[in-house]
Structures are given as C-alpha cells and as structure tokens.
Coordinates of C-alpha atoms in Angstrom, one line a residue:
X7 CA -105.2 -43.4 -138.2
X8 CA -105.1 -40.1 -136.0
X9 CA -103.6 -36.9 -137.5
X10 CA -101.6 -34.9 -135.0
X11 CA -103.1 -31.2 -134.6
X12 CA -100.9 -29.5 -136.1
X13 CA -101.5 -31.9 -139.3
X14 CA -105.7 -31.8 -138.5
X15 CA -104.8 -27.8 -139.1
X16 CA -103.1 -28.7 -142.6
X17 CA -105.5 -31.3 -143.3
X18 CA -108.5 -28.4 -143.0
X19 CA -106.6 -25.8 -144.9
X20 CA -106.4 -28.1 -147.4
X21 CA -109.8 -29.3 -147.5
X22 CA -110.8 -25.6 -147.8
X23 CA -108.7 -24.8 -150.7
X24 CA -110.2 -27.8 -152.8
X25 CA -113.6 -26.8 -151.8
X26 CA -113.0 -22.9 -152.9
X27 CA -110.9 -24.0 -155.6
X28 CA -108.0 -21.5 -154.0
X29 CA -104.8 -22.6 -156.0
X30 CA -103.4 -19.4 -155.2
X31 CA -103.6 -20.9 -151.3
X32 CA -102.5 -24.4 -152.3
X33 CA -99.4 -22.9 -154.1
X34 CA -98.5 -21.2 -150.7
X35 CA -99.3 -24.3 -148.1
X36 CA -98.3 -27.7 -150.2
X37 CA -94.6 -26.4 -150.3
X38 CA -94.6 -26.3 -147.0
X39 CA -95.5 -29.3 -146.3
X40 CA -92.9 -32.1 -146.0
X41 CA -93.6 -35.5 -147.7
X42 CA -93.6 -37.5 -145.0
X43 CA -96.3 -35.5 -143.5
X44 CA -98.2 -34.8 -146.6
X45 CA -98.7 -38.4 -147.3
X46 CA -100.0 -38.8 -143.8
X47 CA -103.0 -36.5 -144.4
X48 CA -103.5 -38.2 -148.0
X49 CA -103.8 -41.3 -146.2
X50 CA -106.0 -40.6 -143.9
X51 CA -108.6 -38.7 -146.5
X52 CA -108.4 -42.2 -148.3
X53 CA -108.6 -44.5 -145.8
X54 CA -111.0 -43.0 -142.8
X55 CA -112.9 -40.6 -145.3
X56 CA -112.8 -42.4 -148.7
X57 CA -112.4 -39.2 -150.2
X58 CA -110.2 -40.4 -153.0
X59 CA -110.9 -37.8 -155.1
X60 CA -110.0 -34.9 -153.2
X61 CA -107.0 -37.3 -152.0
X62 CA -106.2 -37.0 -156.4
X63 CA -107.3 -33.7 -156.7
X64 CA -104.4 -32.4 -154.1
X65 CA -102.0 -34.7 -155.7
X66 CA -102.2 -33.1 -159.6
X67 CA -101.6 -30.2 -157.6
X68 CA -98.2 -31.5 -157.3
X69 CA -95.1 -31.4 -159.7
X70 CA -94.5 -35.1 -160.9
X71 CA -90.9 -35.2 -158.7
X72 CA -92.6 -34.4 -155.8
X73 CA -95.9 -36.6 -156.5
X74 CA -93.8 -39.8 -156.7
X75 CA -91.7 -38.8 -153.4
X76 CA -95.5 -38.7 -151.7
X77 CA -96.4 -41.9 -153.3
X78 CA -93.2 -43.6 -151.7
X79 CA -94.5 -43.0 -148.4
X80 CA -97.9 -44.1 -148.8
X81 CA -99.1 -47.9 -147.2
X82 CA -99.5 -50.1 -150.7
X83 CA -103.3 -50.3 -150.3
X84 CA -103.7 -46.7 -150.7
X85 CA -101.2 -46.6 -153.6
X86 CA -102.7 -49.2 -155.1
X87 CA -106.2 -47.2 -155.4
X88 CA -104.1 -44.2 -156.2
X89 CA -102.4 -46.1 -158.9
X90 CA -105.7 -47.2 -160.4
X91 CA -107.2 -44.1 -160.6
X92 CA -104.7 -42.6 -162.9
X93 CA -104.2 -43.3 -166.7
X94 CA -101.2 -45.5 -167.7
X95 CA -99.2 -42.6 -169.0
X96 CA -99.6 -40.7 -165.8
X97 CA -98.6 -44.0 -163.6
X98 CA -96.0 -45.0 -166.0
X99 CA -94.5 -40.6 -165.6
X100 CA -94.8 -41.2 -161.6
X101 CA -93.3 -44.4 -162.0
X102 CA -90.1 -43.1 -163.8
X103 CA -90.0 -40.5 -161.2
X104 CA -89.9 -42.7 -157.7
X105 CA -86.9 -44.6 -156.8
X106 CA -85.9 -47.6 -157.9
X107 CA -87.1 -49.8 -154.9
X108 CA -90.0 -47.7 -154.5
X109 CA -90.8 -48.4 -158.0
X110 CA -90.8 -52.0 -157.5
X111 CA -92.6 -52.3 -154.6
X112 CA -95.5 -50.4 -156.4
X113 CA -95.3 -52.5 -159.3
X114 CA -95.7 -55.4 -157.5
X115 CA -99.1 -54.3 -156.1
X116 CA -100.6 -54.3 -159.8
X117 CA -102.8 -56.5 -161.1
X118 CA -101.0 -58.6 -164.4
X119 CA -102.9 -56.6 -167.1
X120 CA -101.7 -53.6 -165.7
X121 CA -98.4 -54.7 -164.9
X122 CA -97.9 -55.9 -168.8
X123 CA -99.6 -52.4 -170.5
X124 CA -96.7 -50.1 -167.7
X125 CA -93.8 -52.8 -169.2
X126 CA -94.5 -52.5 -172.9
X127 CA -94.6 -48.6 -172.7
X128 CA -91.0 -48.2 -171.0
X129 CA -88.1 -48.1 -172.4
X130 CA -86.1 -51.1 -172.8
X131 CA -83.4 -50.5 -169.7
X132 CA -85.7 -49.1 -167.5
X133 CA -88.0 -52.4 -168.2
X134 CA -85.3 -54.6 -167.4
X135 CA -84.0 -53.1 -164.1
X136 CA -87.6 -52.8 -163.2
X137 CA -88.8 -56.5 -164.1
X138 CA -85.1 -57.9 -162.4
X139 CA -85.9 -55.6 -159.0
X140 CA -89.4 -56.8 -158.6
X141 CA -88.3 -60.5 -159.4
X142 CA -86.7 -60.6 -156.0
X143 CA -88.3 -63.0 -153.1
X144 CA -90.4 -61.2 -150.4
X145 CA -88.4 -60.5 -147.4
X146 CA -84.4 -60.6 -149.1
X147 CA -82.0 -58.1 -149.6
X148 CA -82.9 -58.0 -153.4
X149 CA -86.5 -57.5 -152.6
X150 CA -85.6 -53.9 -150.4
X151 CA -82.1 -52.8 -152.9
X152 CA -82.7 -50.1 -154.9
X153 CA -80.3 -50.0 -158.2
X154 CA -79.6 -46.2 -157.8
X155 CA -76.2 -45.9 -156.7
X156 CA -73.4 -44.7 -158.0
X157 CA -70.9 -46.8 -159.5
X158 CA -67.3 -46.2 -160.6
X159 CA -65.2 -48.3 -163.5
X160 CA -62.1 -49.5 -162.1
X161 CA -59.0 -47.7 -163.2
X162 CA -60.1 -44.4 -163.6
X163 CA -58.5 -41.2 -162.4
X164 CA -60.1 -39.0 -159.5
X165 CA -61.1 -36.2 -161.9
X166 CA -62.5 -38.8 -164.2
X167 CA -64.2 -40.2 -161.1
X168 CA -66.1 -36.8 -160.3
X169 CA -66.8 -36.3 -163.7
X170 CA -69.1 -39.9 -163.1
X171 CA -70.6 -38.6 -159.9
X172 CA -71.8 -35.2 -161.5
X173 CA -73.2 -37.8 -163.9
X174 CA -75.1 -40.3 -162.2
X175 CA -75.9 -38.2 -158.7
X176 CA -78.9 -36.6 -159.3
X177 CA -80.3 -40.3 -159.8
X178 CA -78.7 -42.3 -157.2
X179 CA -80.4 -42.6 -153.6
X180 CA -76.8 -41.5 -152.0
X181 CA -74.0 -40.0 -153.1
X182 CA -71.6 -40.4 -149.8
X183 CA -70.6 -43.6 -150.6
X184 CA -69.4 -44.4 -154.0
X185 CA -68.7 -48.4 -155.4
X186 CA -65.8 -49.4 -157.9
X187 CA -66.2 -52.1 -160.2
X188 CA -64.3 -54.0 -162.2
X189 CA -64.7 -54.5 -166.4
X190 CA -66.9 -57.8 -165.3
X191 CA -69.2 -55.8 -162.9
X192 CA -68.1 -57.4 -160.2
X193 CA -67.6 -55.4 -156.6
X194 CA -63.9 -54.1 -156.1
X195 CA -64.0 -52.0 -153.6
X196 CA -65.6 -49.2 -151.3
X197 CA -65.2 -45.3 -151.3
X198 CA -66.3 -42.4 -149.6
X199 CA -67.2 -38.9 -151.3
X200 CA -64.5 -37.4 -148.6
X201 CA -62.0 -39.3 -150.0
X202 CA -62.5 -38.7 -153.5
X203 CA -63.2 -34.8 -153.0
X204 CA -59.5 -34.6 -151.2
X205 CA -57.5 -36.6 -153.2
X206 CA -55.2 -35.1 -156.0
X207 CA -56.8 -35.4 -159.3
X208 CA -54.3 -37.2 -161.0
X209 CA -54.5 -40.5 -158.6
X210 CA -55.8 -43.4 -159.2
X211 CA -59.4 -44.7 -157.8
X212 CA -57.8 -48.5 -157.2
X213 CA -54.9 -46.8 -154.9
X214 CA -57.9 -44.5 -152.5
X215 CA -60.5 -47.9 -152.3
X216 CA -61.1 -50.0 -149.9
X217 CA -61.1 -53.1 -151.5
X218 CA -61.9 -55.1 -147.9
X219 CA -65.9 -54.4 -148.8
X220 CA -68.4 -55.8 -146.6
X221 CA -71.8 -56.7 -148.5
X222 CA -74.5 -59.2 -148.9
X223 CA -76.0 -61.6 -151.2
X224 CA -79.2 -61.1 -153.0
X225 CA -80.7 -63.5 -151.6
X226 CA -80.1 -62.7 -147.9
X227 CA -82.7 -62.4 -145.7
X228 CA -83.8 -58.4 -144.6
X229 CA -83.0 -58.7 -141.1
X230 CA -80.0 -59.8 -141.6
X231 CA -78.8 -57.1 -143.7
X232 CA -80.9 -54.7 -140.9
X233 CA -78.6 -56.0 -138.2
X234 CA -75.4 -55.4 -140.6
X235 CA -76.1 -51.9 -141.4
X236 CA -76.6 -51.1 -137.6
X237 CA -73.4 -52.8 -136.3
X238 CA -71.5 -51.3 -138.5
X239 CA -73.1 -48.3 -138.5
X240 CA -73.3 -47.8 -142.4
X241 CA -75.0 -45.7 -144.7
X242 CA -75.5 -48.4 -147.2
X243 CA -74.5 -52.2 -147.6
X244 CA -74.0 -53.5 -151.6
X245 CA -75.6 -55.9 -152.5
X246 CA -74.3 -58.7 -154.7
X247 CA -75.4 -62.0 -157.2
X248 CA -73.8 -64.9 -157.2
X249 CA -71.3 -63.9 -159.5
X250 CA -70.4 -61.1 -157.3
X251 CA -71.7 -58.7 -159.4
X252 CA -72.9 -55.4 -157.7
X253 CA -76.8 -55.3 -158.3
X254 CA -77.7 -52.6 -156.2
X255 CA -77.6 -51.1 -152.4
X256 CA -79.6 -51.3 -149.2
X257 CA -79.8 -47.6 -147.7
X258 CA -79.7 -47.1 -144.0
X259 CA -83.6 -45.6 -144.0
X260 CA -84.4 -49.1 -145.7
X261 CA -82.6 -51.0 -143.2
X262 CA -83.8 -48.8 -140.6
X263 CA -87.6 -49.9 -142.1
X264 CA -86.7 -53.5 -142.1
X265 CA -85.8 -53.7 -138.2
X266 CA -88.9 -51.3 -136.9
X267 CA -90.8 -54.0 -139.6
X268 CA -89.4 -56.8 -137.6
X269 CA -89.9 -55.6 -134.3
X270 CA -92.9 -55.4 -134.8
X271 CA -94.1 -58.8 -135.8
X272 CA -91.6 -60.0 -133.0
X273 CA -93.5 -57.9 -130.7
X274 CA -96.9 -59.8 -131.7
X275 CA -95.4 -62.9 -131.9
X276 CA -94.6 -62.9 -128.5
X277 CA -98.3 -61.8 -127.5
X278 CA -99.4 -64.7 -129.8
X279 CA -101.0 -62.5 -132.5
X280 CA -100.0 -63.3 -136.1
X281 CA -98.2 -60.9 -138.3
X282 CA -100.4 -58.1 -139.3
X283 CA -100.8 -56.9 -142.9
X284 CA -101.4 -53.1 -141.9
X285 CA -101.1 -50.9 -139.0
X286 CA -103.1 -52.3 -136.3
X287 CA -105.4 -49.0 -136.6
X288 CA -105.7 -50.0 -140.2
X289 CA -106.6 -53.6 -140.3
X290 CA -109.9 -55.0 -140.5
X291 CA -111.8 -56.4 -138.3
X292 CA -112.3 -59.8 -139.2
X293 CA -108.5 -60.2 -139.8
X294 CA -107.6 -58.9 -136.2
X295 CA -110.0 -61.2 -134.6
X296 CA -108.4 -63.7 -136.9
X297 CA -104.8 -63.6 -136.0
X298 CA -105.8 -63.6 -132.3
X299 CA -108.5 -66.1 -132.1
X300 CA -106.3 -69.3 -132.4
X301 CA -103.8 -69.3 -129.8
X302 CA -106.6 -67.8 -127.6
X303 CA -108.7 -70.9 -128.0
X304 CA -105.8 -73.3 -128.2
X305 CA -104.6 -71.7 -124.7
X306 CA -107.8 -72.0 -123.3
X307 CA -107.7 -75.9 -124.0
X308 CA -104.2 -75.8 -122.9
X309 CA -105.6 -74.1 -119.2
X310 CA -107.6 -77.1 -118.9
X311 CA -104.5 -78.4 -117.3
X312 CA -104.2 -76.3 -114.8
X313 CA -108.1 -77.6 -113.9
X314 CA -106.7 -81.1 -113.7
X315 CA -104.1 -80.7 -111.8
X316 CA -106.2 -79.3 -109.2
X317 CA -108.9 -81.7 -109.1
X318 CA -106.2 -84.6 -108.6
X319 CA -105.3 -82.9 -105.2
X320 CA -108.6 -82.3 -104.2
X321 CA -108.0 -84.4 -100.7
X322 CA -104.6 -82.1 -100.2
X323 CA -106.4 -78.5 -100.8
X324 CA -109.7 -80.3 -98.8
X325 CA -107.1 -81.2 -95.4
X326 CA -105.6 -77.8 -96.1
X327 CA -107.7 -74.7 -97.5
X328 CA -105.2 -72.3 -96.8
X329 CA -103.4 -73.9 -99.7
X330 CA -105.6 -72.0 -102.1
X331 CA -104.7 -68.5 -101.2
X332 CA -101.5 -68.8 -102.7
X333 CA -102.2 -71.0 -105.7
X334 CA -102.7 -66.9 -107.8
X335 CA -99.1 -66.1 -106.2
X336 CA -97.5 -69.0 -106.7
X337 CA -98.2 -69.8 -110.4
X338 CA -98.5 -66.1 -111.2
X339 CA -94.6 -65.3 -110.0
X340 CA -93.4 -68.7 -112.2
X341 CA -95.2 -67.2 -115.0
X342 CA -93.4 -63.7 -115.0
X343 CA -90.4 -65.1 -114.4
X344 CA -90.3 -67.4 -117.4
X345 CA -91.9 -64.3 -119.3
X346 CA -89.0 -62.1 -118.3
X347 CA -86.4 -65.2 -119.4
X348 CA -88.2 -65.8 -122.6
X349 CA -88.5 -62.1 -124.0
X350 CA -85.0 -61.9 -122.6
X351 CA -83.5 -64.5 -125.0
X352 CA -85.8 -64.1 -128.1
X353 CA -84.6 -60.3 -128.0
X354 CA -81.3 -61.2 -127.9
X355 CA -81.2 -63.8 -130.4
X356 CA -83.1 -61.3 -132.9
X357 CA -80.3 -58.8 -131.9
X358 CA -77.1 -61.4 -132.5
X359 CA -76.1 -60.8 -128.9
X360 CA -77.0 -64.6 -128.3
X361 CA -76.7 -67.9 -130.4
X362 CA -77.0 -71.4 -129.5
X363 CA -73.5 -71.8 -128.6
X364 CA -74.1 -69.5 -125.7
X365 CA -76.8 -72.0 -124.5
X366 CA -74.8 -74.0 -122.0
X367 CA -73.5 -70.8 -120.6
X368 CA -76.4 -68.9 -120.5
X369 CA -78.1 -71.8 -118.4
X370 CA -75.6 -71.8 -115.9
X371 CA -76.3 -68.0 -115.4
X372 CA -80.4 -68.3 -115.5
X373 CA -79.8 -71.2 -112.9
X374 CA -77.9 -68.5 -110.7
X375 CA -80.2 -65.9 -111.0
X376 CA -83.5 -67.6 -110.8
X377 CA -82.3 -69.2 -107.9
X378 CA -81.5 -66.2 -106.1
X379 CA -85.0 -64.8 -107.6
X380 CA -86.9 -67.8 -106.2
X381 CA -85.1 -67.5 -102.5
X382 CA -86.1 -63.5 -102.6
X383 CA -89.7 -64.0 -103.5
X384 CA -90.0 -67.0 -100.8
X385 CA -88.6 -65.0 -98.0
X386 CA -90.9 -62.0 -99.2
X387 CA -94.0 -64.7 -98.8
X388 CA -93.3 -67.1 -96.0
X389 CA -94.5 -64.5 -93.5
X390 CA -97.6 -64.6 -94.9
X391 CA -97.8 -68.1 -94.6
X392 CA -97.0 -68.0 -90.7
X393 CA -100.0 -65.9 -90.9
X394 CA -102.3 -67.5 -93.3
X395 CA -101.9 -71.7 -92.0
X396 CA -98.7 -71.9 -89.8
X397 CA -94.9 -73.1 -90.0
X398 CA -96.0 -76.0 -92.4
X399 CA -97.8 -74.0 -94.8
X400 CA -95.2 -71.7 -95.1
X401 CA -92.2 -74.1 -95.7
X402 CA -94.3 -75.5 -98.3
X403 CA -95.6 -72.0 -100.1
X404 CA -91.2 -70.9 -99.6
X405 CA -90.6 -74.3 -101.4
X406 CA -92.5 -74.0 -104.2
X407 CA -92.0 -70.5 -105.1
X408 CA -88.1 -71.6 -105.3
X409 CA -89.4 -74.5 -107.4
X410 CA -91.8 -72.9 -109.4
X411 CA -89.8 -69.8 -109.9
X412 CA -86.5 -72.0 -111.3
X413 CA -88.5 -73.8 -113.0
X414 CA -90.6 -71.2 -115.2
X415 CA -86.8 -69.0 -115.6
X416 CA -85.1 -72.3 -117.2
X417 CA -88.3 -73.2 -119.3
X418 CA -88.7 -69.3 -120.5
X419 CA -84.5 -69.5 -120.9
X420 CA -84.6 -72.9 -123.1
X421 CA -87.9 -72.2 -125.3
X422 CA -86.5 -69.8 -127.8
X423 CA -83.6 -72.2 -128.2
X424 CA -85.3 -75.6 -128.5
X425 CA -88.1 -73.5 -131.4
X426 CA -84.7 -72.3 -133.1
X427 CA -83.3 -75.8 -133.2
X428 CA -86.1 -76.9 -134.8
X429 CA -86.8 -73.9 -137.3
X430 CA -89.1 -72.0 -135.6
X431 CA -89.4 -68.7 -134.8
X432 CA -88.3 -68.1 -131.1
X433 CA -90.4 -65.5 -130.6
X434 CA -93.2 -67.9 -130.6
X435 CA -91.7 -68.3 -127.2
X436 CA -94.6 -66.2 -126.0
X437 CA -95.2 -64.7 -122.5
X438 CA -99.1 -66.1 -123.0
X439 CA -97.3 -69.8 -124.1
X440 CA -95.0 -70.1 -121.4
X441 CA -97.4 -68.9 -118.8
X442 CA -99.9 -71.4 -119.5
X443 CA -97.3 -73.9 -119.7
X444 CA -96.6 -72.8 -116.2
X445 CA -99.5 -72.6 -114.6
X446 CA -100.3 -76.2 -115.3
X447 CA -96.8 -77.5 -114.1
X448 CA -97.2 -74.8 -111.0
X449 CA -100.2 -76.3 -109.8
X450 CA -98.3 -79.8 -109.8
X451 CA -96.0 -78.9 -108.0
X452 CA -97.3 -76.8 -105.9
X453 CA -99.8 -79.3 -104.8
X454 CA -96.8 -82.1 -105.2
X455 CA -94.7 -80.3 -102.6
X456 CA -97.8 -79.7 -100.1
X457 CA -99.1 -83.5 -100.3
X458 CA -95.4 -84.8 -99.3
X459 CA -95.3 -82.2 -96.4
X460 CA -98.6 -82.0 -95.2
X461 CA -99.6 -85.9 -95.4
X462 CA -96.3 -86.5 -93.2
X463 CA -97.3 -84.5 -90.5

C-alpha cells in the first residue's frame, strides 16, 4: 500500500525514534497521530517491510485504550500476526478494550486453541456476549452489530434515565440514540439524547418514545441493513432476534463499511473478477490471476462465435469488402450500449431504485431510448458508408446499427433481471459478458441484414 507524504514523514519520524530509542520523541508524535492514520503506517511496516517487530515495538508504546482503537482499523491478516505475537494476557487486556464488534471480528481470525485459552480466562458475561456476537453468519446484521448501546428499562423516569446513560456511556459505541425495553428485553421503542436532555425530570420515558421503531433481524443480510441506514439517514439501526429481543445495533460507520464493501465486489463483478479477499494492492499474486483467469478463458471460447459467424458469410463479405470496415463499429457501438443498460440496472437494483416489478416498465422506456440511440448513431455513420461502398452499403451499415444497438440496450436492460429471477447476482451482468454476447449476435446480424440487401441487388 502507498503512504501519503505527509504519513511517509510520520512513518520516518517514527522509524527514527525506535532506532534511537527517543521515547521522549515518541511521547510527543504518537499523540498526534490519529488512529486511523496510525494504523495505516503499522500496516504498511507489516505488510511491505515485514518489520513486525518495530510494527510491536511502536504499539507497547501505546496506552491499552488506544492500542485496541489501532487494532480496529487494521485489515485481519495483520491483526492476526499482531494477535499472535502477543501473550494471552496482553490479547485478552486489548481484547476487553476494543469494541464489541471489533472484538468479534478479531476473535474470529484465531486459530481454535487460541480461541478456547482467550474464553476460559474472561469473565463469564463478557464470554457469553463475545461467543453469541461471533456466532453470527458472515455477511448478516448480527455478524456487523456491536452489543454496546445503551439501553433503557421501560417505565422509568427521565432523571432515572440519565442516571442509566452516565452509567452505560462511556461503554456504548453512541450515545445519541438511546433504546427502551421492556421487562422481557424486547424492543419498545426509540429515543434521542435531545429528547431526554429537555424533558422535565419527573416524566415518564414510555410518554417521550417513539415506539414506531424501525429495525432489523439478526439474520438480515449487511446490505440490506446498509441501504436502511442510508435512506433513512440514521445513526444506528437495532437489531433484533426472533423474539424481538434487542441484541445489539448497527452504527452508521459500520453501515457506511458494509456499502463501500459491496460496491466494491459489485464493481469487480461487473468486470468479471471474483471477490477479492484484500485490497487489490494487497492480494497475492496467484489469487489475482486466479479470480481473473476464468471468465477470461471462458470469454475467449465464447468469441469463437463471433469467428463463426463470420466464416458463414464469407461469400457476403467476399461480393462486398467494404462490409468489413464497419464490422469494429458496428459490434463495438451494440456492446457499449448494452454495457451502459446493464451497469444501469444492476446499479439500480443494488440501490432499491429498481425491482422486478418495474421490468415491464423499464422495457418500454429502454425500447424508447435505444431506439432513438440506434437512429442517432446510424445517421452519424451512413455518410461514411456513401463514402466507403455506396447507397447500399450504407442502408445496410444505418440498419444494423438500429438493430444492433436495440438489441444490445434490451439484452444489457433484461440480463440483471433474468440472473435475479434465477438467484444470481445481477451484477454478473458484466460489461465483458454482454459484449461478447454481442459481438457474436452483431456479426449475425450484421452480415444477415447485408446478405438480404446485397444478394437482391
């Protein structure tokens, strides 16, 4: 990964102090460095210097609050080195010190011996909340919660209800947005610090909530809860169990996470590369070549299409060479058309702006619009086919870019649908998938058109 210069500066200072053995100049810089940033350097030192024991080094140089807030922002393969270079009592004090879902996540990375040693040693509710957290399914709202919130008993008073915040904020992840349940645990309702801090003292928590809560189940899925939090613009979602117990919260930064997370893999989805297990500056080698290799290959086989379709009309493009200039054009303008459809709906699907419902609509629209698209790009190229082989070539080069260009928008429209229906992702409605698919029916009826026009001449 590349450092910024201003953090290659920090990065040097720091470096220096370690080698000089300067606390007095690490005492003065580490403050001043945020987390965030902090953990950027660390990770670098680890990952493109192997210098793990300067990386340790810098970190004992840390108060434990602050050493589990830099382990939060580390990627899990560094933690995970971090994590086993450090005695259990050390890992199990960081542990106790990082947030709940933080805490989880890290714990999953362990091996089982290690896992089993950092259980016995905690205490008994700390253990539970920590072995129910990291129970949670890969990918779900329970897997992402954390179970630091702050929660307020039904039926007290608003004095009695700042009393609990004084109590339980210095743990919880927010404080803006408080949670009232009942004696069973389960979700009431909703309130905000504002409301609490102006209310009169003597009122009643059940009269200031509201009880019309939205939340989510454990078990939905992360980008789900992602999209929630952002259309309704909400600093945290509950999350609940089946029983409608509250279990813990989804913060906007973790939701925030989720959707650049599944951008992302959209993103290389629809460049048909698999999902990537690191940053791409961070992933080996053999794993990059391996998540592009196979739809490269299979797209190759897939372009032999394209070859056969051309050798079929080899007595059309033989009569009529001219023919072959605009095969590039032709196919090429059908395949960025049915790109621009494709990415189009597969964004707008991920987003919620469009569902299947919307189909029959939607095709009435791209039927409209490609159309006009097609009739654009065919006046923009029909001079050139005066030019290149006369009237004929150019009715039949204006005629197939209205074809091909309809044709590629509806297929790049109706892809992501068609994968949805059948439980796919749609954004393996790639621009490389639907290209190929339309260069291979370009070239058909491309050459289709010509050999009706030209052989009746």
């Amino acid at each position: 990964m590349a450092l910024s210069e201003q953090l290659q500066e920090h990065k040097k200072t720091l470096l220096l102090a370690i080698e000089k053995d300067d606390r007095e100049l690490l005492d003065q810089w580490l403050p001043e460095l945020r987390a965030a940033d902090f953990s950027e350097i660390l990770e670098e030192m680890a990952e493109d210097d192997g210098d793990l024991p300067t990386v340790m080094k810098l970190l004992d140089c840390l108060p434990l609050e602050r050493r589990a807030n830099v382990l939060g922002y580390l990627t899990g393969e560094v933690q995970v080195d971090i994590a086993e270079a450090m005695s259990d009592e050390l890992l199990l004090s960081v542990l106790e010190e990082m947030g709940s879902d933080e805490r989880a996540d890290l714990f999953n990375l362990l091996d089982e011996d290690r896992k089993e040693v950092l259980l016995r040693r905690m205490a008994r509710q700390e253990r539970e909340d920590l072995k129910r957290l990291a129970s949670y399914e890969e990918g779900t709202a329970g897997s992402i919660m954390t179970s630091d919130y702050v929660a307020i008993p039904s039926g007290m008073t608003v004095s009695q209800a700042m009393m609990r915040v004084r109590q339980t904020a210095p743990d919880a992840e927010t404080v803006y947005q408080l949670y009232i349940i009942d004696r069973d645990g389960k979700l009431a309702g909703t309130l905000s610090l504002r409301q609490l801090m102006v209310a009169r003292p003597g009122a009643q928590v059940d009269d200031l909530m509201i009880k019309d809560v939205i939340s989510v189940p454990v078990d939905e899925a992360q980008e789900e809860v992602a999209r929630l939090v952002a259309r309704y613009d909400m600093l945290a979602v509950p999350v609940i169990d089946h029983d409608e117990r509250l279990v813990g919260i989804v913060t906007h930064d973790d939701a925030m996470d989720v959707a650049e997370e599944e951008a992302t893999e959209d993103f290389h989805k629809g460049m048909s590369i698999g999902q990537l297990e690191d940053g791409v500056s961070r992933v080996p080698i053999w794993s990059l070549y391996r998540k592009r290799v196979t739809w490269l290959v299979l797209l190759v086989f897939a372009n032999l299409f394209s070859g056969a379709g051309i050798a079929y009309f080899e007595d059309t493009i033989a009569a009529q060479v001219a023919l072959v200039f605009f095969l590039p054009l032709l196919i090429g303008s059908g395949g960025n058309a049915g790109a621009q459809a494709a990415t189009l709906m597969v964004r707008g699907m991920a987003t919620g702006d469009v569902g299947v419902k919307d189909w029959g609509k939607l095709l009435g629209r791209e039927l409209l619009v490609a159309g006009a698209l097609g009739l654009t790009m065919a006046l923009a190229v029909a001079p050139i086919g005066v030019m290149r082989g006369g009237e004929a070539v150019a009715m039949v080069v204006a005629m197939s870019m209205v074809t091909i260009v309809l044709f590629g928008s509806l297929l790049g429209m109706c892809l992501p649908f068609v994968l949805n229906r059948v439980g796919w992702d749609p954004a393996t409605a790639s621009a490389p998938l639907v290209t190929t698919v339309i260069d291979a029916c370009g070239v058909v009826i491309y050459f289709t058109i010509a050999t009706a026009i030209l052989t009746g001449l």
